Short mmCIF file of C-alpha atoms and ligand atoms in Angstrom, two decimals:
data_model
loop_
_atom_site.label_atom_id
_atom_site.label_comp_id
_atom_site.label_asym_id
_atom_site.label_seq_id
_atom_site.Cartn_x
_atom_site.Cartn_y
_atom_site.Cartn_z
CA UNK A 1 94.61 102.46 85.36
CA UNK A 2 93.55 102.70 88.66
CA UNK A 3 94.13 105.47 91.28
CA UNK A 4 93.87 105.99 95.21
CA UNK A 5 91.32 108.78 95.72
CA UNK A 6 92.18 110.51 99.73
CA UNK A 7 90.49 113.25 101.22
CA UNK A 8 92.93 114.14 103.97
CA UNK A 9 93.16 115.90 107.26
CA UNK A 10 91.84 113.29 109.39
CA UNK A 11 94.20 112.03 112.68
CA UNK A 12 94.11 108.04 112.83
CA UNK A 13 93.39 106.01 115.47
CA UNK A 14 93.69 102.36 115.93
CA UNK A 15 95.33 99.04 115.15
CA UNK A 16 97.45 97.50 111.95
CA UNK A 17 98.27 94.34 111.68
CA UNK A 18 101.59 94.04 109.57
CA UNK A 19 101.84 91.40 106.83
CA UNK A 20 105.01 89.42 105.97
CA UNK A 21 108.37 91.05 105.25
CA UNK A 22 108.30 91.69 101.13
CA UNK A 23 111.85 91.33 100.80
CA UNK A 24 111.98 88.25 102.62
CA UNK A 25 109.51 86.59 101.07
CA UNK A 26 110.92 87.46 97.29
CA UNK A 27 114.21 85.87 98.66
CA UNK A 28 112.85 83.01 100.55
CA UNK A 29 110.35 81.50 98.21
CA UNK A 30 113.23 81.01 95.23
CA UNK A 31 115.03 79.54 98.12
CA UNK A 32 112.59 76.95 98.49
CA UNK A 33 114.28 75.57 94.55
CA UNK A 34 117.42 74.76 96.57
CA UNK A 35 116.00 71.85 97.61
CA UNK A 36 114.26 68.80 95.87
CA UNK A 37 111.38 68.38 98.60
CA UNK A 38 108.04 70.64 99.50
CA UNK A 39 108.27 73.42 101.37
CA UNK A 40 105.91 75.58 103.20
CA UNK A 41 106.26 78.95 103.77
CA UNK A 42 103.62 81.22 105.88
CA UNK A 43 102.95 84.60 106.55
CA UNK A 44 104.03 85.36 103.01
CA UNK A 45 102.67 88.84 101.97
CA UNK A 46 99.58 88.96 99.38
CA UNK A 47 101.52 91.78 97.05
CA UNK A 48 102.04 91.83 92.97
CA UNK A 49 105.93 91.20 93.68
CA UNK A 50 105.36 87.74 95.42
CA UNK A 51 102.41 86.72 92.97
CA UNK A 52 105.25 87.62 90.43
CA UNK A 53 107.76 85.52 91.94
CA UNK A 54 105.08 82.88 92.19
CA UNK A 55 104.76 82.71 88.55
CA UNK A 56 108.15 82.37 87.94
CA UNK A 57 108.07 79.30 89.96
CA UNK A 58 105.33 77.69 88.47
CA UNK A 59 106.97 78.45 85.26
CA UNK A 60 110.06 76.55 86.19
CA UNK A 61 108.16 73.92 86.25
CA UNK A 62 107.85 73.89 90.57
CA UNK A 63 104.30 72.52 92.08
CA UNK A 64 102.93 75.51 93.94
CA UNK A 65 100.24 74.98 96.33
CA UNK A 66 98.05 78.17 97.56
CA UNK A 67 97.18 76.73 100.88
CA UNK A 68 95.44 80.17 101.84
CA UNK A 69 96.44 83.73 100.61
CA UNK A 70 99.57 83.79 103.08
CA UNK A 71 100.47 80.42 103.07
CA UNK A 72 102.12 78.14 99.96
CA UNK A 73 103.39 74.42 99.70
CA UNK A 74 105.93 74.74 96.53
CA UNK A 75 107.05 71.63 95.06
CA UNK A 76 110.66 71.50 93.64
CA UNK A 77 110.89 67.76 93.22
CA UNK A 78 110.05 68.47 89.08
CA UNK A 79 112.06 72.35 88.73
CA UNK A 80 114.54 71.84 85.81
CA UNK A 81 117.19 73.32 84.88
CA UNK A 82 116.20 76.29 82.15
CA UNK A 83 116.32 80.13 81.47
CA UNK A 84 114.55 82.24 83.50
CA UNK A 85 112.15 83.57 81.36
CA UNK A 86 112.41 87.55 80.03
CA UNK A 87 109.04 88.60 80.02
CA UNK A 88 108.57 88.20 84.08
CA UNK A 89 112.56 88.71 85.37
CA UNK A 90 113.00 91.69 83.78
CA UNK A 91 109.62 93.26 85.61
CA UNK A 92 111.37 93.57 89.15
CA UNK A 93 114.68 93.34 91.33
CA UNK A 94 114.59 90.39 93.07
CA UNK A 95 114.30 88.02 89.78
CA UNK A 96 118.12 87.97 90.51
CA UNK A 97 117.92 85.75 93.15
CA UNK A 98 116.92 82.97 91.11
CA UNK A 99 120.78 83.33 89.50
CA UNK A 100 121.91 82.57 92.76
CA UNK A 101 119.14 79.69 93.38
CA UNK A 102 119.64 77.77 89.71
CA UNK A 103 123.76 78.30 90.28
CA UNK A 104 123.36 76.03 93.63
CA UNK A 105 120.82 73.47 92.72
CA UNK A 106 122.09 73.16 88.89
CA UNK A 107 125.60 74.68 88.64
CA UNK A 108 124.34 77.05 85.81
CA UNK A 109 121.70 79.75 85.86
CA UNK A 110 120.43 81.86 83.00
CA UNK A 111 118.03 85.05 83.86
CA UNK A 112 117.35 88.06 82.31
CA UNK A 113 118.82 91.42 83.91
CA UNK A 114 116.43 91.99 86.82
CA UNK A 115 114.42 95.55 86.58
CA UNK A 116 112.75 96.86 89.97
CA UNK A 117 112.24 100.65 91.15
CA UNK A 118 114.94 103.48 89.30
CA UNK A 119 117.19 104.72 91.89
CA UNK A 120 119.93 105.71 89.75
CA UNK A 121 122.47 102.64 88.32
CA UNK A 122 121.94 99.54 90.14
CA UNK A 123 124.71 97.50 89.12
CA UNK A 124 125.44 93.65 89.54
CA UNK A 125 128.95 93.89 89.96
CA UNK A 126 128.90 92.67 93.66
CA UNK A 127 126.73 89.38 92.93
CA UNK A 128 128.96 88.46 89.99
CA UNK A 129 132.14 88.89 91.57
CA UNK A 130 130.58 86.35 94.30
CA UNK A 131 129.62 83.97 92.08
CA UNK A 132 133.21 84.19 90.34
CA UNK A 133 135.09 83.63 93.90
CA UNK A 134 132.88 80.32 94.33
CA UNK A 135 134.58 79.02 91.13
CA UNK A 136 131.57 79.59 88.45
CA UNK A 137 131.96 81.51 85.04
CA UNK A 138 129.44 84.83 85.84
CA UNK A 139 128.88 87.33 82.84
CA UNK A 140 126.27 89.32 81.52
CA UNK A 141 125.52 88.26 77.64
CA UNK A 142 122.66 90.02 75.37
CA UNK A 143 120.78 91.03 78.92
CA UNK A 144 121.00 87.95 80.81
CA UNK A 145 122.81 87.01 83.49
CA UNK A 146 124.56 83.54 82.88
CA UNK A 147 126.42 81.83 86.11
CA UNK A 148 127.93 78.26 85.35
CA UNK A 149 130.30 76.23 87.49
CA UNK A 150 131.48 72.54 87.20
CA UNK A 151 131.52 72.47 91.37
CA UNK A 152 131.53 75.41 93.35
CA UNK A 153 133.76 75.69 95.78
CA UNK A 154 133.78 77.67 99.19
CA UNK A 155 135.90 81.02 99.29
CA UNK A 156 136.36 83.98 101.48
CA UNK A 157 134.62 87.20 99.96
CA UNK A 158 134.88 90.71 100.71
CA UNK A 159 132.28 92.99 99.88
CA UNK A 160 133.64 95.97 98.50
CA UNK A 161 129.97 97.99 99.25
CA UNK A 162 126.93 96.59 101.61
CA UNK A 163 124.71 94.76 99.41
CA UNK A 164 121.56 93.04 100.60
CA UNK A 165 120.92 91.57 97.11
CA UNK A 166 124.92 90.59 96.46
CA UNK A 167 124.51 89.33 100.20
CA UNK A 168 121.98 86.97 99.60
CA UNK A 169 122.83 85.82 96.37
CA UNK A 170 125.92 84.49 97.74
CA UNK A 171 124.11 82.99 100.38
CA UNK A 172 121.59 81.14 98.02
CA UNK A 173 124.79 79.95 95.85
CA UNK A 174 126.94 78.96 98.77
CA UNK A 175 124.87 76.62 100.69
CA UNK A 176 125.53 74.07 98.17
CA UNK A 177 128.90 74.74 97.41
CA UNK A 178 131.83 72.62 98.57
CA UNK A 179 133.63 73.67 101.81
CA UNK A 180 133.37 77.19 103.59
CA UNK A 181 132.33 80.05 102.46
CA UNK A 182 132.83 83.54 104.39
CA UNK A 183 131.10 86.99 103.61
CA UNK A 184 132.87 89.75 104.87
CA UNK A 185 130.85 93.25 105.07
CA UNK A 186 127.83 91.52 104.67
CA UNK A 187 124.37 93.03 105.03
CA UNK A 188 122.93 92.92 108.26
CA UNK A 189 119.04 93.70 107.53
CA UNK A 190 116.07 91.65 109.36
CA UNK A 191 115.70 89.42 105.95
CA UNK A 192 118.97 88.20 105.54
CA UNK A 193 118.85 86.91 109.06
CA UNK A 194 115.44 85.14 108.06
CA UNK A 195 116.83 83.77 105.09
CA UNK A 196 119.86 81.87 106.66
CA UNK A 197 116.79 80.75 109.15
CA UNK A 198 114.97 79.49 106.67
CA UNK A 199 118.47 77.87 105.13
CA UNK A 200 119.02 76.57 108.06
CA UNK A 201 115.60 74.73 108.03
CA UNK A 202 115.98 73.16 105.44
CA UNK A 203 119.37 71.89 106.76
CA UNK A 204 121.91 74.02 105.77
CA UNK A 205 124.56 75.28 108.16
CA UNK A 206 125.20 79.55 107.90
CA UNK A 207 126.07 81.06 110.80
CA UNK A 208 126.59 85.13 111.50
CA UNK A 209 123.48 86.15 109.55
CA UNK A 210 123.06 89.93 111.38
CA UNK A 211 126.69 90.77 111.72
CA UNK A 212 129.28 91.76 109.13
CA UNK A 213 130.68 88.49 108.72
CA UNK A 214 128.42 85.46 107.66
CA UNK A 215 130.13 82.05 107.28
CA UNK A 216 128.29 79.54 105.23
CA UNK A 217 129.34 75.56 105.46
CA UNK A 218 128.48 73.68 101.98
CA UNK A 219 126.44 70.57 102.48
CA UNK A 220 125.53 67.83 99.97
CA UNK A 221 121.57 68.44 99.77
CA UNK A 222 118.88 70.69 101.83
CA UNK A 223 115.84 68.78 102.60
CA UNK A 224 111.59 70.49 102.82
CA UNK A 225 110.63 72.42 105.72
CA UNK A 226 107.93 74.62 107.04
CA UNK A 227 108.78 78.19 107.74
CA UNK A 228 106.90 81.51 108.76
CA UNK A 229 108.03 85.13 107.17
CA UNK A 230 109.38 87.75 109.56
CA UNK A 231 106.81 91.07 109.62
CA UNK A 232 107.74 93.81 107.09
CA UNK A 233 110.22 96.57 108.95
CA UNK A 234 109.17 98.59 106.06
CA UNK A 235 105.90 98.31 105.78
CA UNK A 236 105.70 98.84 109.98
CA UNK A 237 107.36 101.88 109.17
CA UNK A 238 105.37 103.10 106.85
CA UNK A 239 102.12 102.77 109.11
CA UNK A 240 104.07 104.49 111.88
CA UNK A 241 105.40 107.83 110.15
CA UNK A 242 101.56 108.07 108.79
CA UNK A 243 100.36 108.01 112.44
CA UNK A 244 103.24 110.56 113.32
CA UNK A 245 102.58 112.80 110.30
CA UNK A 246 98.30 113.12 110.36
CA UNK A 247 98.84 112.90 114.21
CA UNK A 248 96.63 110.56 116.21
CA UNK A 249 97.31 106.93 118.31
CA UNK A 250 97.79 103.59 116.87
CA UNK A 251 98.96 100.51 117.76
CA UNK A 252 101.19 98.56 114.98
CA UNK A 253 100.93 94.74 115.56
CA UNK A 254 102.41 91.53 114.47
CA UNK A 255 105.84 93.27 114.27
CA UNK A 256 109.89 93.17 115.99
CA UNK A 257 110.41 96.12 117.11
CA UNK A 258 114.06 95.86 117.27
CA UNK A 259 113.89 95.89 113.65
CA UNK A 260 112.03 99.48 113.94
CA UNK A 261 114.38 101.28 116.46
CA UNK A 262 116.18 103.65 113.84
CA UNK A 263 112.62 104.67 112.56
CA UNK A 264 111.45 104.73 116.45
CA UNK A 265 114.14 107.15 117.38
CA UNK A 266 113.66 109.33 114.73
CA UNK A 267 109.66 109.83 115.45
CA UNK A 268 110.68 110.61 118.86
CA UNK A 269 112.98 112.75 117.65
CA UNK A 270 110.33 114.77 115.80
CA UNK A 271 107.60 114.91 118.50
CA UNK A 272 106.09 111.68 118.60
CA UNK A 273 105.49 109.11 121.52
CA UNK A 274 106.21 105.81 121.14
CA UNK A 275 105.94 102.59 123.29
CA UNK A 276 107.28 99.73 122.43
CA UNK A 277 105.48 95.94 123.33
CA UNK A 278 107.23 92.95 122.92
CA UNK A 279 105.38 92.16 119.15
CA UNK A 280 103.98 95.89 118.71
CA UNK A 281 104.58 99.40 118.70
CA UNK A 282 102.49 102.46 119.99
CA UNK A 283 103.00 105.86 117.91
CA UNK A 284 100.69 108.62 119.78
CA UNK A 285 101.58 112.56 118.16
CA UNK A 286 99.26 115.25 119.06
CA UNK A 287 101.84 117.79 119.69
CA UNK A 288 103.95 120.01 116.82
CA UNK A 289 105.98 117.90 115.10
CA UNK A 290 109.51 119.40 114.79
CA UNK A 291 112.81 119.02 112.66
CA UNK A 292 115.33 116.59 112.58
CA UNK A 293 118.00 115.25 110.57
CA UNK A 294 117.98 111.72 108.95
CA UNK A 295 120.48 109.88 107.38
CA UNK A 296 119.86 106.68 105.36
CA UNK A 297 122.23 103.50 105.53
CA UNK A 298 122.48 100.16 105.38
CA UNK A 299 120.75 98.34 108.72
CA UNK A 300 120.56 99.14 111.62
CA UNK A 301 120.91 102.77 110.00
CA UNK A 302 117.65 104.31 109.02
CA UNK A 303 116.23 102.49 105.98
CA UNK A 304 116.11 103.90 102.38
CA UNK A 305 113.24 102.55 102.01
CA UNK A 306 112.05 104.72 104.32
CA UNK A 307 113.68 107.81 103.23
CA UNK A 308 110.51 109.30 100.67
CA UNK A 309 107.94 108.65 103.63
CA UNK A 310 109.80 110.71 106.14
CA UNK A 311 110.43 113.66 103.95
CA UNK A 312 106.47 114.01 104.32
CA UNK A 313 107.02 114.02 107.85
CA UNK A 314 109.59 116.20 107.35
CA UNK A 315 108.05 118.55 105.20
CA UNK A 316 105.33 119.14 108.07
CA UNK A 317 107.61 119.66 110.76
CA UNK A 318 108.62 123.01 111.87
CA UNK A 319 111.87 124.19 110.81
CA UNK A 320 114.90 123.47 108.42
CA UNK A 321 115.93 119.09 108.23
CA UNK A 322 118.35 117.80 106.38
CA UNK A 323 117.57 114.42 104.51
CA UNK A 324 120.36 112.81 103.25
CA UNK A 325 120.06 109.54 101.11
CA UNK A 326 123.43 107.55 101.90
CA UNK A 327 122.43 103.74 100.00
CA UNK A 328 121.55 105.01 96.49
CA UNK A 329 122.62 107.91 93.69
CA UNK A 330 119.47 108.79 93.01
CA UNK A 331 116.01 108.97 95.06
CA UNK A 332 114.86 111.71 94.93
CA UNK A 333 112.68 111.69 92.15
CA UNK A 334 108.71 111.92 94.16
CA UNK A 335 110.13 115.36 95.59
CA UNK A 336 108.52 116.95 92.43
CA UNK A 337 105.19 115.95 93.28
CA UNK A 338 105.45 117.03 97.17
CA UNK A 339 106.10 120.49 95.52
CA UNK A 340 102.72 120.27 93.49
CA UNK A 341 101.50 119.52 97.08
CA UNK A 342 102.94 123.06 98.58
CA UNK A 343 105.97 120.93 100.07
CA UNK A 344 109.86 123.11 100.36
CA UNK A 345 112.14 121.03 99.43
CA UNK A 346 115.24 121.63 97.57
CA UNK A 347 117.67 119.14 96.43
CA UNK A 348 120.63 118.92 95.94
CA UNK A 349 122.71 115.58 94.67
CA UNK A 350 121.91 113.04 98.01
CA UNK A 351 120.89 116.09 100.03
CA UNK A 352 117.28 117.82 100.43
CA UNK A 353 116.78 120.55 102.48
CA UNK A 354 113.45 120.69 103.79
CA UNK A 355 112.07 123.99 105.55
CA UNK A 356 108.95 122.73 107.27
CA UNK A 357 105.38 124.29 106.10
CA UNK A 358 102.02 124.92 107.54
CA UNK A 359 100.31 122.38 105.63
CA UNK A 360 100.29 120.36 102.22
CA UNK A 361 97.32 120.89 99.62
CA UNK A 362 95.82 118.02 97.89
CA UNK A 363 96.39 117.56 94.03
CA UNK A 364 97.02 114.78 91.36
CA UNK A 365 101.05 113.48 92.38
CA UNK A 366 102.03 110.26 90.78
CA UNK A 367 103.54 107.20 92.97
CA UNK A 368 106.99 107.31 91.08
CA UNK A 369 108.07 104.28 92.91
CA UNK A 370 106.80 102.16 95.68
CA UNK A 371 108.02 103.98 98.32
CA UNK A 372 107.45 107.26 96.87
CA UNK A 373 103.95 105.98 96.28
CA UNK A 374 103.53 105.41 100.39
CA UNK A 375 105.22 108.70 100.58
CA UNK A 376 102.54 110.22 98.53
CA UNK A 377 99.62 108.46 100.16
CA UNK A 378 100.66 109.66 103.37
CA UNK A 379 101.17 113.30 101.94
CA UNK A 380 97.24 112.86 100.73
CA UNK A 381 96.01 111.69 104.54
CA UNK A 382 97.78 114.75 105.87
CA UNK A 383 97.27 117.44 103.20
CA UNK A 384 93.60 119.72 103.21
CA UNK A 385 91.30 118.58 100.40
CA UNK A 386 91.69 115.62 98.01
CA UNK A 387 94.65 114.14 96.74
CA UNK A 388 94.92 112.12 93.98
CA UNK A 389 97.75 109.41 93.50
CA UNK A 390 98.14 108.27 89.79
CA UNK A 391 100.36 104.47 89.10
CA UNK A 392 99.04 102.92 92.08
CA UNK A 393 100.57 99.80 90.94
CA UNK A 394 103.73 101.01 91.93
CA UNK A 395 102.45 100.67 95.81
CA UNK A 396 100.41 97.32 94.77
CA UNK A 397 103.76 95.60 94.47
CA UNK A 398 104.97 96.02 98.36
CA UNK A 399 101.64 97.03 100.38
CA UNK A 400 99.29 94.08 100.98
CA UNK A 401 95.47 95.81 101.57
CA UNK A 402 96.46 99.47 101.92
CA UNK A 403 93.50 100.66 101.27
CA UNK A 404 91.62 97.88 103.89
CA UNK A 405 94.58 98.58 106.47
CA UNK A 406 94.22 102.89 106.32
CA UNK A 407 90.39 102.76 106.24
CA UNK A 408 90.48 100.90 109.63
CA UNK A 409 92.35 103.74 110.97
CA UNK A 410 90.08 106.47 110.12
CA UNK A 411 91.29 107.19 106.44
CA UNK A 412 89.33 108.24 103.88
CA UNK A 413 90.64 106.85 101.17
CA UNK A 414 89.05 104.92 98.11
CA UNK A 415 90.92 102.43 95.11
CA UNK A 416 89.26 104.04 91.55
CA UNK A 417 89.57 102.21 87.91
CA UNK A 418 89.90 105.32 85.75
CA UNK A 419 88.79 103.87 82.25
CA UNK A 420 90.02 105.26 78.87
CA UNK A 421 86.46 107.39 78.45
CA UNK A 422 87.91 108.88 81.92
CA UNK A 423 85.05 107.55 83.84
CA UNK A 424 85.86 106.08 87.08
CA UNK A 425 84.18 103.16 89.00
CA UNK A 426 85.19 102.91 92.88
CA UNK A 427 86.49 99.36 92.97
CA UNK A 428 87.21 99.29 96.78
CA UNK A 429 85.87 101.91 99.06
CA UNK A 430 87.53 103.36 102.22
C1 LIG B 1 117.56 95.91 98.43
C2 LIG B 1 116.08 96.15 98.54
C3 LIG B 1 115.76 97.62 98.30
C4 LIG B 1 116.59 98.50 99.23
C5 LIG B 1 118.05 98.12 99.17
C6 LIG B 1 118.88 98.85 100.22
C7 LIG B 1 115.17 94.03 97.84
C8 LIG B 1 114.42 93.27 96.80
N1 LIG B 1 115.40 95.32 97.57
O1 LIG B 1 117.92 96.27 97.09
O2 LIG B 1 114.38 97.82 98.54
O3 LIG B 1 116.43 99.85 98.87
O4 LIG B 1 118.25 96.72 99.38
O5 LIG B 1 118.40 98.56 101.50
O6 LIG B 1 115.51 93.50 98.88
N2 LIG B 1 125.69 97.91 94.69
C9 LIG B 1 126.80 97.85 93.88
N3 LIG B 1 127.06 96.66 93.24
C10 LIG B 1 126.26 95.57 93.37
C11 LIG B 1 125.11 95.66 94.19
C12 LIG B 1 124.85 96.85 94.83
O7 LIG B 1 127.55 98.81 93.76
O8 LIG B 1 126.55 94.53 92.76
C13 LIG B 1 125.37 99.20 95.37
C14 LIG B 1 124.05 99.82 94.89
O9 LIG B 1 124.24 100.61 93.74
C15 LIG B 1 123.63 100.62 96.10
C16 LIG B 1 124.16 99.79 97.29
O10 LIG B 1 125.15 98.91 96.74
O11 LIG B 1 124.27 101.88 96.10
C17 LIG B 1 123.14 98.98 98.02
O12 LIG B 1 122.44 98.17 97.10
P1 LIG B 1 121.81 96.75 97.53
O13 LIG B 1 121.87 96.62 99.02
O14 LIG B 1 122.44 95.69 96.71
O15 LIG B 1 120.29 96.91 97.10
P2 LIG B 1 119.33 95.79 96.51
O16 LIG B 1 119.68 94.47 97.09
O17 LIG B 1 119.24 95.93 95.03
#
């Protein structure tokens, strides 16, 4: 098992550079099976979720070329038509998309339920219905998800509830459909507008990817491309509440910050400074932070994904904020370990209040989920003494070098291999 070791207290100063969007990339590169050519795709992040989704590829029989660690040739000219296999779907969410992928290319897909982080139920109702209104037979049987159509056919369909992943699976499933196809209440985050780019590169024709209504025009066959990954909003984020919570100046690079204004306003909102470039973002604090009241919702709200790293903020910012989670039933699982930390937080359904303390204390916390992992890792930098964060694979699966990216900035924090004997060998130091 391996842990991240912090000792915190220390402001950070410096640059990031932000990798490749995450949930782009675990869209985009099943994408690339749409067509029967090579693609290339850069800038795609070096996480455990893509090398996942790499596998998975390989597996299905595509030709994947690591041109560097960010850049991949994959090879769909030789991808047949088979069951995505249980032992690797079932590890994460965004196995789903390949449902969406085989259903276009093959006109029958077969993958095992997807798993990904626990925020409550995460149900599929939204992709099968989708798949249904495009003419295919959609059901879950003994844990997989089976889609088969003899031609799909373009139809107009309403989302009952925002959906990034129903969103794109449509999208993945329509482009090779006959006639139109037109999502209404679609998604409208940064990677569902660089998926219909990357569509669109390899020659399909979608049109309204960033507003609620996306129209998608079948065509008879998508040819290779090369395409570049937008930055991760999320991880961008991240790297900016840490700089707003331990205080300090840094510069966040390689990112849109249009696709960072909710989390932007917010910050300033609590007492930080931020400037905006046209590919970075400045976040200065040295003043108290103080409260403020968040809200998360589909984009351009403020992202969930975001939600456990702010309460951290939150939680060191004087007076009372109300955090409300408005995308899923359950997230607030981590606030049991910013309690351990000295954190007052008290929850209540999609509501915590959070009165605003002195300071956190460094303990063992656990990453309960990715983003609760960041949360906790930014908890560490800011708390007095040393903080321990236990299932660090959690944040291995969305943060590309964290440990490399926070040292730069001043961080202390080290990567340990706790064996079974309980002796621990520092595998990557800060
Ligand atoms: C994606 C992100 C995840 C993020 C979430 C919301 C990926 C791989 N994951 O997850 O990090 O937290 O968007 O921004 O991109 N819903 C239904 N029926 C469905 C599908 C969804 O009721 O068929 C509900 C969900 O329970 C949830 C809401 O819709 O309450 C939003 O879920 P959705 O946008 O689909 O999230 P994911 O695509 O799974």
């Amino acid at each position: 098992m391996e842990n991240f070791v912090i000792q915190g207290g220390h402001e950070l100063f410096g640059e990031v550079n932000i990798s490749g969007a995450k949930n782009a990339a675990v869209a985009i590169l099943p994408a690339a099976l749409l067509c029967d050519d090579v693609v290339r795709i850069e800038n795609i992040p070096n996480i455990s979720d893509v090398s996942l989704i790499i596998h998975i590829l390989d597996r299905m029989g595509a030709g994947i070329k690591m041109i560097n660690s960010n850049t991949i040739e994959i090879d769909s000219r030789s991808v047949v038509c088979q069951a995505v296999p249980d032992d690797l779907a079932s590890h994460f969410r965004a196995s789903y998309y390949l449902v969406g992928v085989m259903l276009g290319r093959f006109k029958s897909a077969e993958v095992a339920m997807p798993g990904g982080c626990d925020f409550g139920t995460r149900p599929i109702d939204l992709h099968l219905k989708g798949f249904r209104m495009l003419g295919a037979d959609a059901n879950i049987v003994n844990g997989m998800v089976c889609a088969n159509a003899e031609k799909l056919v373009g139809s107009s369909i309403y989302m009952d509830q925002v959906s990034v992943g129903a969103t794109i699976n449509v999208m993945l499933a329509a482009v090779l459909a006959r006639g139109l196809t037109v999502i209404e209440n679609a998604a409208k985050e940064p990677h569902i507008v660089d998926l219909a780019n990357f569509l669109n590169s390899m020659g399909a024709d979608v049109r309204g990817a960033g507003t609620d209504v996306i129209k998608i025009r079948g065509v008879e066959k998508l040819h290779g491309c090369s395409y570049s990954i937008i930055p991760d909003q999320i991880e961008a984020g991240t790297y900016m509440v840490a700089a707003a919570t331990c205080g300090g100046d840094v510069l966040v690079k390689n990112i849109i910050p249009k696709h960072l204004e909710s989390i932007s306003a917010k910050l300033i909102e609590a007492g930080a400074e931020i400037i905006e470039y046209d590919d970075a973002i400045r976040v200065t604090r040295f003043k108290e932070l103080t409260r403020c009241n968040v809200k998360t919702m589909p984009h351009p709200g403020f992202p969930t994904d975001m939600q456990p790293q702010m309460a951290v903020l939150l939680s060191l910012s004087k007076g009372t904020s109300i955090l409300t989670e408005g995308v899923w039933d359950s997230r607030f699982q981590y606030v049991s370990q910013l309690l351990k930390m000295g954190a007052d937080i008290q929850v209540d359904g999609k509501i915590a209040v959070i009165e605003g303390v002195k300071e956190l204390t460094g303990v063992k916390v656990k990453a309960t989920d990715l983003r609760a992992g960041a949360a906790m890792i930014i908890a560490g930098l800011a708390a007095r003494g040393e903080t321990i964060v236990e299932n660090v694979v959690y944040v291995d699966r969305g943060y590309e070098d964290v440990v490399e990216k926070l040292s730069a900035l001043g961080a202390d924090i080290k990567r340990i291999t706790v064996n079974d004997a309980d002796t621990e060998t520092v595998q990557s130091a800060g």
